[in-house]
Every structure is written in structure tokens, then in C-alpha cells.
PDB file of C-alpha atoms in Angstrom:
ATOM      1  CA  MET D   1      74.302  54.170  75.147  1.00  0.00           C
ATOM      2  CA  ILE D   2      77.383  52.736  76.834  1.00  0.00           C
ATOM      3  CA  ILE D   3      80.467  54.974  76.614  1.00  0.00           C
ATOM      4  CA  GLY D   4      83.473  53.557  78.401  1.00  0.00           C
ATOM      5  CA  ASN D   5      82.173  52.061  81.629  1.00  0.00           C
ATOM      6  CA  LYS D   6      79.263  54.501  81.922  1.00  0.00           C
ATOM      7  CA  GLU D   7      75.660  54.041  80.842  1.00  0.00           C
ATOM      8  CA  PHE D   8      73.893  57.124  79.491  1.00  0.00           C
ATOM      9  CA  ASN D   9      70.081  57.342  79.529  1.00  0.00           C
ATOM     10  CA  LEU D  10      69.735  59.387  76.355  1.00  0.00           C
ATOM     11  CA  ASP D  11      65.950  59.186  76.190  1.00  0.00           C
ATOM     12  CA  LYS D  12      65.587  61.186  79.392  1.00  0.00           C
ATOM     13  CA  TRP D  13      68.671  63.279  80.171  1.00  0.00           C
ATOM     14  CA  CYS D  14      71.029  65.699  78.482  1.00  0.00           C
ATOM     15  CA  TYR D  15      74.667  65.131  79.446  1.00  0.00           C
ATOM     16  CA  VAL D  16      77.649  67.507  79.417  1.00  0.00           C
ATOM     17  CA  MET D  17      80.798  66.880  77.392  1.00  0.00           C
ATOM     18  CA  GLY D  18      83.605  69.082  78.673  1.00  0.00           C
ATOM     19  CA  ILE D  19      86.135  70.359  76.121  1.00  0.00           C
ATOM     20  CA  LEU D  20      89.871  69.915  76.632  1.00  0.00           C
ATOM     21  CA  ASN D  21      91.842  71.432  73.759  1.00  0.00           C
ATOM     22  CA  VAL D  22      95.528  70.529  73.999  1.00  0.00           C
ATOM     23  CA  THR D  23      96.247  72.893  71.106  1.00  0.00           C
ATOM     24  CA  PRO D  24      98.197  76.145  70.863  1.00  0.00           C
ATOM     25  CA  ASP D  25      95.699  77.774  68.491  1.00  0.00           C
ATOM     26  CA  SER D  26      92.075  76.890  69.324  1.00  0.00           C
ATOM     27  CA  PHE D  27      89.798  79.881  68.857  1.00  0.00           C
ATOM     28  CA  SER D  28      88.865  80.483  72.498  1.00  0.00           C
ATOM     29  CA  ASP D  29      91.323  78.592  74.699  1.00  0.00           C
ATOM     30  CA  GLY D  30      94.346  77.858  72.548  1.00  0.00           C
ATOM     31  CA  GLY D  31      97.495  77.268  74.582  1.00  0.00           C
ATOM     32  CA  LYS D  32      95.773  77.200  77.975  1.00  0.00           C
ATOM     33  CA  TRP D  33      95.899  73.447  78.554  1.00  0.00           C
ATOM     34  CA  THR D  34      99.027  72.281  76.707  1.00  0.00           C
ATOM     35  CA  ASP D  35     100.940  71.592  79.927  1.00  0.00           C
ATOM     36  CA  MET D  36     100.037  68.154  81.305  1.00  0.00           C
ATOM     37  CA  GLU D  37      99.414  69.145  84.912  1.00  0.00           C
ATOM     38  CA  THR D  38      97.419  72.196  83.888  1.00  0.00           C
ATOM     39  CA  ALA D  39      95.345  70.020  81.568  1.00  0.00           C
ATOM     40  CA  LEU D  40      94.671  67.466  84.299  1.00  0.00           C
ATOM     41  CA  ASP D  41      93.768  70.186  86.787  1.00  0.00           C
ATOM     42  CA  HIS D  42      91.259  71.490  84.255  1.00  0.00           C
ATOM     43  CA  VAL D  43      89.800  68.010  83.777  1.00  0.00           C
ATOM     44  CA  LYS D  44      89.420  67.701  87.562  1.00  0.00           C
ATOM     45  CA  GLN D  45      87.641  71.063  87.648  1.00  0.00           C
ATOM     46  CA  MET D  46      85.265  70.088  84.827  1.00  0.00           C
ATOM     47  CA  ILE D  47      84.417  66.807  86.548  1.00  0.00           C
ATOM     48  CA  GLU D  48      83.720  68.625  89.819  1.00  0.00           C
ATOM     49  CA  GLU D  49      81.482  71.053  87.907  1.00  0.00           C
ATOM     50  CA  GLY D  50      79.416  68.229  86.418  1.00  0.00           C
ATOM     51  CA  ALA D  51      81.081  67.029  83.211  1.00  0.00           C
ATOM     52  CA  ASP D  52      79.913  63.550  82.224  1.00  0.00           C
ATOM     53  CA  LEU D  53      82.681  62.944  79.685  1.00  0.00           C
ATOM     54  CA  ILE D  54      85.766  64.773  78.424  1.00  0.00           C
ATOM     55  CA  ASP D  55      86.493  65.543  74.759  1.00  0.00           C
ATOM     56  CA  VAL D  56      90.216  65.800  73.977  1.00  0.00           C
ATOM     57  CA  GLY D  57      91.277  67.677  70.840  1.00  0.00           C
ATOM     58  CA  GLY D  58      94.800  67.966  69.455  1.00  0.00           C
ATOM     59  CA  GLU D  59      94.160  70.058  66.349  1.00  0.00           C
ATOM     60  CA  SER D  60      92.221  73.292  66.136  1.00  0.00           C
ATOM     61  CA  THR D  61      89.310  73.160  63.689  1.00  0.00           C
ATOM     62  CA  ARG D  62      88.511  76.859  63.849  1.00  0.00           C
ATOM     63  CA  PRO D  63      88.067  78.664  60.504  1.00  0.00           C
ATOM     64  CA  GLY D  64      91.476  79.140  58.878  1.00  0.00           C
ATOM     65  CA  HIS D  65      93.202  76.625  61.135  1.00  0.00           C
ATOM     66  CA  ILE D  66      96.523  75.096  60.093  1.00  0.00           C
ATOM     67  CA  GLN D  67      96.311  71.326  59.677  1.00  0.00           C
ATOM     68  CA  ILE D  68      98.974  69.377  61.551  1.00  0.00           C
ATOM     69  CA  THR D  69     100.407  65.933  60.815  1.00  0.00           C
ATOM     70  CA  GLU D  70      98.868  62.779  62.246  1.00  0.00           C
ATOM     71  CA  ASP D  71     102.023  62.081  64.241  1.00  0.00           C
ATOM     72  CA  GLU D  72     102.016  65.542  65.815  1.00  0.00           C
ATOM     73  CA  GLU D  73      98.346  65.197  66.717  1.00  0.00           C
ATOM     74  CA  ILE D  74      98.992  61.765  68.252  1.00  0.00           C
ATOM     75  CA  ALA D  75     101.901  63.162  70.253  1.00  0.00           C
ATOM     76  CA  ARG D  76      99.594  65.830  71.688  1.00  0.00           C
ATOM     77  CA  VAL D  77      96.568  63.705  72.583  1.00  0.00           C
ATOM     78  CA  VAL D  78      97.776  60.207  73.499  1.00  0.00           C
ATOM     79  CA  PRO D  79      99.718  61.129  76.677  1.00  0.00           C
ATOM     80  CA  VAL D  80      96.811  63.274  77.869  1.00  0.00           C
ATOM     81  CA  ILE D  81      94.231  60.545  77.235  1.00  0.00           C
ATOM     82  CA  ARG D  82      96.378  58.001  79.098  1.00  0.00           C
ATOM     83  CA  ALA D  83      96.821  60.371  82.028  1.00  0.00           C
ATOM     84  CA  ILE D  84      93.108  61.183  82.267  1.00  0.00           C
ATOM     85  CA  LYS D  85      92.179  57.498  82.217  1.00  0.00           C
ATOM     86  CA  GLU D  86      94.771  56.728  84.904  1.00  0.00           C
ATOM     87  CA  ARG D  87      93.691  59.549  87.206  1.00  0.00           C
ATOM     88  CA  PHE D  88      89.925  59.855  86.697  1.00  0.00           C
ATOM     89  CA  ASP D  89      86.920  57.581  86.265  1.00  0.00           C
ATOM     90  CA  ILE D  90      85.306  59.344  83.328  1.00  0.00           C
ATOM     91  CA  PRO D  91      84.739  58.474  79.657  1.00  0.00           C
ATOM     92  CA  VAL D  92      87.069  60.234  77.223  1.00  0.00           C
ATOM     93  CA  SER D  93      86.325  61.246  73.643  1.00  0.00           C
ATOM     94  CA  ILE D  94      88.917  61.941  70.944  1.00  0.00           C
ATOM     95  CA  ASP D  95      88.085  64.868  68.683  1.00  0.00           C
ATOM     96  CA  THR D  96      89.669  63.871  65.364  1.00  0.00           C
ATOM     97  CA  TYR D  97      88.767  63.172  61.746  1.00  0.00           C
ATOM     98  CA  LYS D  98      91.904  61.108  61.043  1.00  0.00           C
ATOM     99  CA  ALA D  99      91.874  57.307  61.235  1.00  0.00           C
ATOM    100  CA  LYS D 100      95.453  56.927  62.458  1.00  0.00           C
ATOM    101  CA  VAL D 101      94.888  59.411  65.289  1.00  0.00           C
ATOM    102  CA  ALA D 102      91.581  57.797  66.239  1.00  0.00           C
ATOM    103  CA  LYS D 103      93.140  54.323  66.430  1.00  0.00           C
ATOM    104  CA  ALA D 104      96.055  55.559  68.558  1.00  0.00           C
ATOM    105  CA  ALA D 105      93.647  57.396  70.854  1.00  0.00           C
ATOM    106  CA  VAL D 106      91.431  54.338  71.349  1.00  0.00           C
ATOM    107  CA  ASP D 107      94.523  52.238  72.039  1.00  0.00           C
ATOM    108  CA  ALA D 108      95.433  54.834  74.698  1.00  0.00           C
ATOM    109  CA  GLY D 109      92.006  54.528  76.327  1.00  0.00           C
ATOM    110  CA  ALA D 110      89.631  56.827  74.422  1.00  0.00           C
ATOM    111  CA  ASP D 111      86.024  55.646  74.655  1.00  0.00           C
ATOM    112  CA  LEU D 112      84.415  57.632  71.818  1.00  0.00           C
ATOM    113  CA  ILE D 113      85.501  59.034  68.430  1.00  0.00           C
ATOM    114  CA  ASN D 114      84.191  62.515  67.620  1.00  0.00           C
ATOM    115  CA  ASP D 115      84.513  63.184  63.869  1.00  0.00           C
ATOM    116  CA  ILE D 116      83.796  66.704  62.570  1.00  0.00           C
ATOM    117  CA  TRP D 117      83.626  65.434  58.976  1.00  0.00           C
ATOM    118  CA  GLY D 118      80.983  62.749  59.454  1.00  0.00           C
ATOM    119  CA  LEU D 119      83.201  60.007  57.934  1.00  0.00           C
ATOM    120  CA  LYS D 120      83.673  62.039  54.730  1.00  0.00           C
ATOM    121  CA  TYR D 121      87.299  63.131  55.164  1.00  0.00           C
ATOM    122  CA  ASP D 122      89.357  60.030  55.911  1.00  0.00           C
ATOM    123  CA  PRO D 123      87.986  56.921  54.155  1.00  0.00           C
ATOM    124  CA  GLU D 124      89.664  54.682  56.744  1.00  0.00           C
ATOM    125  CA  LEU D 125      87.984  56.214  59.798  1.00  0.00           C
ATOM    126  CA  ALA D 126      84.701  54.319  59.449  1.00  0.00           C
ATOM    127  CA  SER D 127      86.626  51.024  59.489  1.00  0.00           C
ATOM    128  CA  VAL D 128      88.494  52.058  62.649  1.00  0.00           C
ATOM    129  CA  ILE D 129      85.198  52.823  64.383  1.00  0.00           C
ATOM    130  CA  ALA D 130      83.679  49.530  63.240  1.00  0.00           C
ATOM    131  CA  GLU D 131      86.731  47.484  64.232  1.00  0.00           C
ATOM    132  CA  THR D 132      87.240  49.076  67.655  1.00  0.00           C
ATOM    133  CA  GLY D 133      83.520  49.022  68.417  1.00  0.00           C
ATOM    134  CA  VAL D 134      83.627  52.340  70.289  1.00  0.00           C
ATOM    135  CA  PRO D 135      80.768  54.824  69.988  1.00  0.00           C
ATOM    136  CA  CYS D 136      81.142  57.755  67.621  1.00  0.00           C
ATOM    137  CA  CYS D 137      79.770  61.253  67.158  1.00  0.00           C
ATOM    138  CA  LEU D 138      79.345  62.039  63.461  1.00  0.00           C
ATOM    139  CA  MET D 139      79.012  65.717  62.638  1.00  0.00           C
ATOM    140  CA  HIS D 140      77.362  67.412  59.685  1.00  0.00           C
ATOM    141  CA  ASN D 141      79.917  69.261  57.604  1.00  0.00           C
ATOM    142  CA  ARG D 142      80.580  70.238  54.004  1.00  0.00           C
ATOM    143  CA  ASP D 143      83.016  72.478  52.167  1.00  0.00           C
ATOM    144  CA  ASN D 144      80.347  74.898  50.880  1.00  0.00           C
ATOM    145  CA  THR D 145      77.070  76.560  51.867  1.00  0.00           C
ATOM    146  CA  ASP D 146      75.268  75.932  48.571  1.00  0.00           C
ATOM    147  CA  TYR D 147      71.992  74.419  49.761  1.00  0.00           C
ATOM    148  CA  GLU D 148      68.785  74.374  47.715  1.00  0.00           C
ATOM    149  CA  ASN D 149      66.582  73.744  50.749  1.00  0.00           C
ATOM    150  CA  PHE D 150      68.805  74.030  53.799  1.00  0.00           C
ATOM    151  CA  MET D 151      67.165  71.665  56.288  1.00  0.00           C
ATOM    152  CA  ASP D 152      66.273  69.034  53.695  1.00  0.00           C
ATOM    153  CA  ASP D 153      69.778  69.099  52.215  1.00  0.00           C
ATOM    154  CA  PHE D 154      71.281  69.086  55.720  1.00  0.00           C
ATOM    155  CA  LEU D 155      69.392  65.898  56.599  1.00  0.00           C
ATOM    156  CA  ASP D 156      70.351  64.323  53.273  1.00  0.00           C
ATOM    157  CA  ASP D 157      74.004  65.054  54.047  1.00  0.00           C
ATOM    158  CA  LEU D 158      73.632  63.235  57.365  1.00  0.00           C
ATOM    159  CA  ARG D 159      71.928  60.315  55.614  1.00  0.00           C
ATOM    160  CA  GLU D 160      75.025  60.026  53.417  1.00  0.00           C
ATOM    161  CA  THR D 161      77.153  59.854  56.562  1.00  0.00           C
ATOM    162  CA  LEU D 162      74.897  57.157  58.002  1.00  0.00           C
ATOM    163  CA  LYS D 163      75.146  55.186  54.757  1.00  0.00           C
ATOM    164  CA  ILE D 164      78.947  55.247  54.989  1.00  0.00           C
ATOM    165  CA  ALA D 165      78.701  54.093  58.601  1.00  0.00           C
ATOM    166  CA  LYS D 166      76.362  51.221  57.799  1.00  0.00           C
ATOM    167  CA  GLU D 167      78.470  50.028  54.867  1.00  0.00           C
ATOM    168  CA  ALA D 168      81.546  49.977  57.103  1.00  0.00           C
ATOM    169  CA  GLY D 169      79.788  47.870  59.720  1.00  0.00           C
ATOM    170  CA  ILE D 170      79.257  50.550  62.370  1.00  0.00           C
ATOM    171  CA  ARG D 171      76.258  49.547  64.490  1.00  0.00           C
ATOM    172  CA  ASP D 172      73.350  51.938  65.031  1.00  0.00           C
ATOM    173  CA  GLU D 173      73.841  51.829  68.797  1.00  0.00           C
ATOM    174  CA  GLN D 174      77.367  53.244  68.356  1.00  0.00           C
ATOM    175  CA  ILE D 175      76.189  56.433  66.652  1.00  0.00           C
ATOM    176  CA  MET D 176      75.221  59.932  67.758  1.00  0.00           C
ATOM    177  CA  LEU D 177      74.893  62.902  65.408  1.00  0.00           C
ATOM    178  CA  ASP D 178      76.039  66.522  65.684  1.00  0.00           C
ATOM    179  CA  PRO D 179      74.337  69.268  63.609  1.00  0.00           C
ATOM    180  CA  GLY D 180      77.712  70.915  63.035  1.00  0.00           C
ATOM    181  CA  VAL D 181      76.996  74.477  64.144  1.00  0.00           C
ATOM    182  CA  GLY D 182      79.742  76.675  62.690  1.00  0.00           C
ATOM    183  CA  PHE D 183      80.717  74.252  59.934  1.00  0.00           C
ATOM    184  CA  GLY D 184      79.559  74.480  56.307  1.00  0.00           C
ATOM    185  CA  LYS D 185      76.828  76.957  57.198  1.00  0.00           C
ATOM    186  CA  THR D 186      76.173  80.685  56.993  1.00  0.00           C
ATOM    187  CA  TYR D 187      75.304  82.698  60.095  1.00  0.00           C
ATOM    188  CA  GLU D 188      71.603  82.425  59.239  1.00  0.00           C
ATOM    189  CA  GLN D 189      71.866  78.688  58.611  1.00  0.00           C
ATOM    190  CA  ASN D 190      73.569  78.171  61.977  1.00  0.00           C
ATOM    191  CA  LEU D 191      70.641  79.853  63.710  1.00  0.00           C
ATOM    192  CA  GLU D 192      68.176  77.837  61.644  1.00  0.00           C
ATOM    193  CA  VAL D 193      69.743  74.469  62.420  1.00  0.00           C
ATOM    194  CA  ILE D 194      69.608  75.219  66.154  1.00  0.00           C
ATOM    195  CA  ASN D 195      66.015  76.400  65.872  1.00  0.00           C
ATOM    196  CA  LYS D 196      64.907  73.365  63.845  1.00  0.00           C
ATOM    197  CA  MET D 197      67.110  70.758  65.496  1.00  0.00           C
ATOM    198  CA  GLU D 198      64.102  68.586  66.326  1.00  0.00           C
ATOM    199  CA  ARG D 199      64.028  67.567  62.657  1.00  0.00           C
ATOM    200  CA  MET D 200      67.163  65.531  63.332  1.00  0.00           C
ATOM    201  CA  HIS D 201      64.965  63.115  65.291  1.00  0.00           C
ATOM    202  CA  GLU D 202      63.710  61.935  61.879  1.00  0.00           C
ATOM    203  CA  LEU D 203      67.047  60.088  61.630  1.00  0.00           C
ATOM    204  CA  LYS D 204      66.456  58.329  64.973  1.00  0.00           C
ATOM    205  CA  PHE D 205      69.889  58.845  66.535  1.00  0.00           C
ATOM    206  CA  PRO D 206      70.954  60.730  69.686  1.00  0.00           C
ATOM    207  CA  ILE D 207      71.985  64.348  69.122  1.00  0.00           C
ATOM    208  CA  LEU D 208      75.056  66.157  70.420  1.00  0.00           C
ATOM    209  CA  LEU D 209      74.954  69.955  70.223  1.00  0.00           C
ATOM    210  CA  GLY D 210      78.248  71.832  70.039  1.00  0.00           C
ATOM    211  CA  THR D 211      77.852  75.610  70.043  1.00  0.00           C
ATOM    212  CA  SER D 212      80.218  76.608  72.827  1.00  0.00           C
ATOM    213  CA  ARG D 213      81.570  80.162  72.371  1.00  0.00           C
ATOM    214  CA  LYS D 214      81.152  79.851  68.591  1.00  0.00           C
ATOM    215  CA  SER D 215      80.972  82.692  66.090  1.00  0.00           C
ATOM    216  CA  VAL D 216      77.184  82.466  65.725  1.00  0.00           C
ATOM    217  CA  ILE D 217      77.017  83.634  69.356  1.00  0.00           C
ATOM    218  CA  GLY D 218      79.734  86.250  68.875  1.00  0.00           C
ATOM    219  CA  LEU D 219      78.046  87.673  65.780  1.00  0.00           C
ATOM    220  CA  THR D 220      74.635  87.765  67.446  1.00  0.00           C
ATOM    221  CA  LEU D 221      75.839  89.441  70.645  1.00  0.00           C
ATOM    222  CA  ASP D 222      78.866  91.278  69.206  1.00  0.00           C
ATOM    223  CA  ILE D 223      81.241  89.919  71.846  1.00  0.00           C
ATOM    224  CA  PRO D 224      84.604  88.065  71.822  1.00  0.00           C
ATOM    225  CA  ALA D 225      84.913  84.328  72.516  1.00  0.00           C
ATOM    226  CA  PRO D 226      85.684  84.496  76.267  1.00  0.00           C
ATOM    227  CA  GLU D 227      82.453  86.466  76.872  1.00  0.00           C
ATOM    228  CA  ARG D 228      80.120  84.035  75.102  1.00  0.00           C
ATOM    229  CA  VAL D 229      79.199  81.912  78.121  1.00  0.00           C
ATOM    230  CA  SER D 230      75.647  83.253  78.526  1.00  0.00           C
ATOM    231  CA  GLY D 231      74.982  82.896  74.820  1.00  0.00           C
ATOM    232  CA  THR D 232      76.204  79.306  74.972  1.00  0.00           C
ATOM    233  CA  VAL D 233      73.953  78.600  77.944  1.00  0.00           C
ATOM    234  CA  ALA D 234      70.973  79.841  75.924  1.00  0.00           C
ATOM    235  CA  THR D 235      71.756  77.327  73.182  1.00  0.00           C
ATOM    236  CA  SER D 236      72.122  74.525  75.759  1.00  0.00           C
ATOM    237  CA  VAL D 237      68.659  75.297  77.108  1.00  0.00           C
ATOM    238  CA  ILE D 238      67.278  75.191  73.570  1.00  0.00           C
ATOM    239  CA  GLY D 239      69.146  71.916  73.087  1.00  0.00           C
ATOM    240  CA  VAL D 240      67.427  70.320  76.082  1.00  0.00           C
ATOM    241  CA  MET D 241      64.055  71.532  74.841  1.00  0.00           C
ATOM    242  CA  LYS D 242      64.774  70.082  71.393  1.00  0.00           C
ATOM    243  CA  GLY D 243      65.727  66.696  72.833  1.00  0.00           C
ATOM    244  CA  CYS D 244      69.525  66.760  72.677  1.00  0.00           C
ATOM    245  CA  ALA D 245      71.367  63.972  74.468  1.00  0.00           C
ATOM    246  CA  PHE D 246      74.662  65.859  74.901  1.00  0.00           C
ATOM    247  CA  VAL D 247      76.057  69.367  74.786  1.00  0.00           C
ATOM    248  CA  ARG D 248      79.763  69.948  74.187  1.00  0.00           C
ATOM    249  CA  VAL D 249      80.958  72.999  76.133  1.00  0.00           C
ATOM    250  CA  HIS D 250      83.961  74.847  77.515  1.00  0.00           C
ATOM    251  CA  ASP D 251      82.109  76.253  80.531  1.00  0.00           C
ATOM    252  CA  VAL D 252      80.792  73.184  82.317  1.00  0.00           C
ATOM    253  CA  LYS D 253      79.327  74.627  85.526  1.00  0.00           C
ATOM    254  CA  GLU D 254      77.119  77.252  83.907  1.00  0.00           C
ATOM    255  CA  ASN D 255      75.778  74.927  81.227  1.00  0.00           C
ATOM    256  CA  GLU D 256      75.276  71.951  83.558  1.00  0.00           C
ATOM    257  CA  GLN D 257      73.247  74.054  85.987  1.00  0.00           C
ATOM    258  CA  ALA D 258      71.119  75.495  83.187  1.00  0.00           C
ATOM    259  CA  ILE D 259      70.474  72.007  81.812  1.00  0.00           C
ATOM    260  CA  ARG D 260      69.406  70.652  85.217  1.00  0.00           C
ATOM    261  CA  MET D 261      67.068  73.609  85.726  1.00  0.00           C
ATOM    262  CA  THR D 262      65.550  73.186  82.281  1.00  0.00           C
ATOM    263  CA  GLU D 263      65.032  69.462  82.846  1.00  0.00           C
ATOM    264  CA  ALA D 264      63.324  70.166  86.175  1.00  0.00           C
ATOM    265  CA  ILE D 265      60.949  72.642  84.529  1.00  0.00           C
ATOM    266  CA  LEU D 266      60.176  70.087  81.828  1.00  0.00           C
ATOM    267  CA  GLY D 267      59.221  67.580  84.536  1.00  0.00           C
ATOM    268  CA  LYS D 268      62.212  65.287  84.102  1.00  0.00           C
ATOM    269  CA  GLY D 269      63.336  65.570  87.707  1.00  0.00           C
ATOM    270  CA  ASN D 270      66.971  65.904  88.747  1.00  0.00           C
ATOM    271  CA  ARG D 271      69.321  63.073  87.787  1.00  0.00           C
ATOM    272  CA  ARG D 272      71.953  64.348  90.238  1.00  0.00           C
ATOM    273  CA  LYS D 273      69.571  63.406  93.069  1.00  0.00           C
ATOM    274  CA  GLN D 274      68.473  60.037  91.735  1.00  0.00           C
TER     275      GLN D 274
END
């Protein structure tokens, strides 16, 4: 897959997407990176620690979050995206489910659209992705946890997303899928989707796993968000073993090192030395 000016070998390696939340209220780092220079310093640190792309978010999507207007979200993310692209040679993703925000972000230099609603929130977003031609990450989500057979229904939900994408003209090579840990799932279902993630390969698209510091880790280990690094690393290792192409994380260094070690054990070598 080509993202920005970088080629990603998704059949062999798992890459690290570093999270940059320019929000005052994200669940684990809200308010930390709202100042431009602080945000750019953090991007520099994540790149030095091994991030392969940066995911910029302007609205918190934590449970109970307050939705902001499209214009406010654009005002938060566009200057940051422009600044990252001017200062660093790294692909940038925009974390949004709103078509207007996505279009403004791509115009500012974003290389990938990361949609937590899998094209099911804003009916215009699929057209924006098709027209701009940028890759997209489409996440599983729903507004309830009423599954008859969880994994079968989960995959059917993703097939609906893929149908929307195809009808809008989004090409297969533009698409990766996210199981949506922490969204539209109970605690037990979150654990199950991580454990059975290999079933997503039935859909034949690259997988991005986003578990970083999430409540499934906090509930399992009974710890607050800032202390969930080790738990996140465990899920990243599982992700590599299940064939994930990307992990989306706050703590780049720890996860990147764990991924490289896991890949070495699995006989994939070390892409940092190739």
C-alpha cells in the first residue's frame, strides 16, 4: 500500500501509527498537544522512536465525548497537518468521520482518512475518499452491542462498510480495516475480537489494530489510562501474531520494539536493518 510518498509492505511487516490528539478532552492525553510547538516536538519524538505514520485527531471519540462542529475540528487539525508535512517526511492520517473535515485535511496534506464509523455516519465521506484517492482505514462500529453471533455479525457489519465503499468507487487497494476495539462492544466482546482477529483475513484487507490505553486494558488490569502501556504492548504482540499490518498507539517506542522482537521470533527478520 502506498500512503503519501511511502510504500508499506503489509504482507510482511507490522507498522506503527503514532497518535497525535490535538484535543482538550481525549481520554488519556487530552490537552497535552494542543500547543503547536509542543505537538510538533511530540511528532519528532514519535518519529525518532519508530513511528511510520502520524494520526492526527481533532475531536475526542472517548465514551461520552462532546461532539464539536466541523469548523472547530478543521481549525484544530488543518494547521497541525500543514506544519507536520512542512517539517517532517512522514505520512499523516486524519482521524475523522466527517466529510468536510476529511476534505480539508487532505487539502492540507493528509495522506490517509481514518474513519471510526466505517462510512456509516456521514454519507458524503465515501465520496470524498473516492474523489481524493487517498487510502482509508474503515473501523467497525455500531450504536449497540446486540449481536446474535458476535464474530459473524461483526464481519457482516464490515461487509456492509465494504459495500458502501465499493458503491462509492473506493478502490480495494485504498482500504484497510480496523476491528474497532472499544466501540460498539462489551468488555468480553473486545477481548474476543482481539483473540479472533485472524477471522478478519476472510475479508482480504489489511488490518489496523487500535487498542492503545483503552478501557479493555484498564478493566483487565485495574489501572488508569497512563499506566496501560504494558497492556497495550501485549495487544500489539498479539496483533503481529494475528497478521496485523498496523497498530495505532500513544507509546511508540515500547510498542515498536515489541513488534520488532515479535517479528524476529516469527522469522520475519528486522526491517530496520534491511
